[in-house]
Amino acid sequence: HDPVATINGDVFEHEYIEKYLRDHNNVDPNGEQLDNNWLFPDVDLRKQIIEAIEQYAEKLRNDNNQNGLVTY
């Protein structure tokens, strides 16, 4: 849950793209040669991901409670 943008604005999971760029001489998965391997946090997308996960977890808790299951 750590999205970052490359210098050209494409967004990837941080751990994935860091390793990918290292292993592919700064050519991104789209085949573009990057001038550098700088990565910029995508804070807004990260917040959206966290909110979506929290909403899904809440829905699961509510569904389980309606079915008589105990959740923690």
XYZ file of C-alpha atoms in Angstrom:
72
model
C 0.000 0.000 0.000
C 2.799 2.358 -0.915
C 2.147 3.896 -4.339
C 4.862 6.029 -5.892
C 5.178 7.863 -9.199
C 8.161 7.726 -11.519
C 9.614 10.890 -13.036
C 7.254 10.476 -16.027
C 4.168 10.266 -13.769
C 3.345 6.553 -13.948
C 2.306 5.081 -10.596
C 3.480 1.737 -9.220
C 3.774 -0.073 -5.894
C 6.997 1.222 -4.316
C 8.687 -2.087 -3.548
C 7.847 -3.496 -6.991
C 9.039 -0.551 -9.093
C 12.207 -0.009 -7.068
C 13.335 -3.583 -7.741
C 12.104 -3.476 -11.351
C 14.069 -0.323 -12.190
C 17.192 -1.702 -10.542
C 16.928 -4.949 -12.529
C 16.065 -3.231 -15.840
C 18.523 -0.299 -15.979
C 15.897 2.398 -15.377
C 13.532 1.186 -18.118
C 10.021 1.180 -16.649
C 7.457 -1.621 -17.206
C 5.950 0.468 -20.040
C 9.272 0.294 -21.897
C 10.199 3.937 -21.292
C 13.810 4.794 -20.465
C 13.797 7.032 -17.396
C 16.349 9.814 -16.970
C 16.641 8.885 -13.296
C 15.155 6.475 -10.795
C 13.537 9.105 -8.570
C 10.251 8.001 -7.024
C 7.639 10.340 -5.571
C 5.036 9.260 -2.982
C 1.444 9.382 -4.222
C -0.094 10.449 -0.917
C -3.626 10.930 -2.268
C -3.753 7.454 -3.810
C -2.361 5.956 -0.601
C -5.179 7.611 1.376
C -7.753 6.261 -1.094
C -6.330 2.733 -0.773
C -6.423 2.882 3.024
C -9.997 4.200 2.994
C -11.108 1.446 0.611
C -9.516 -1.240 2.800
C -11.143 0.195 5.925
C -14.559 0.360 4.227
C -14.229 -3.228 3.027
C -13.196 -4.413 6.499
C -16.182 -2.610 8.019
C -18.510 -4.222 5.482
C -17.118 -7.659 6.343
C -17.609 -7.002 10.059
C -21.195 -5.890 9.468
C -21.938 -8.891 7.234
C -20.482 -11.264 9.816
C -22.462 -9.645 12.626
C -25.679 -10.010 10.642
C -24.880 -13.692 10.144
C -24.223 -14.235 13.859
C -20.460 -14.589 13.494
C -18.146 -13.056 16.073
C -15.550 -10.625 14.741
C -12.708 -8.886 16.479
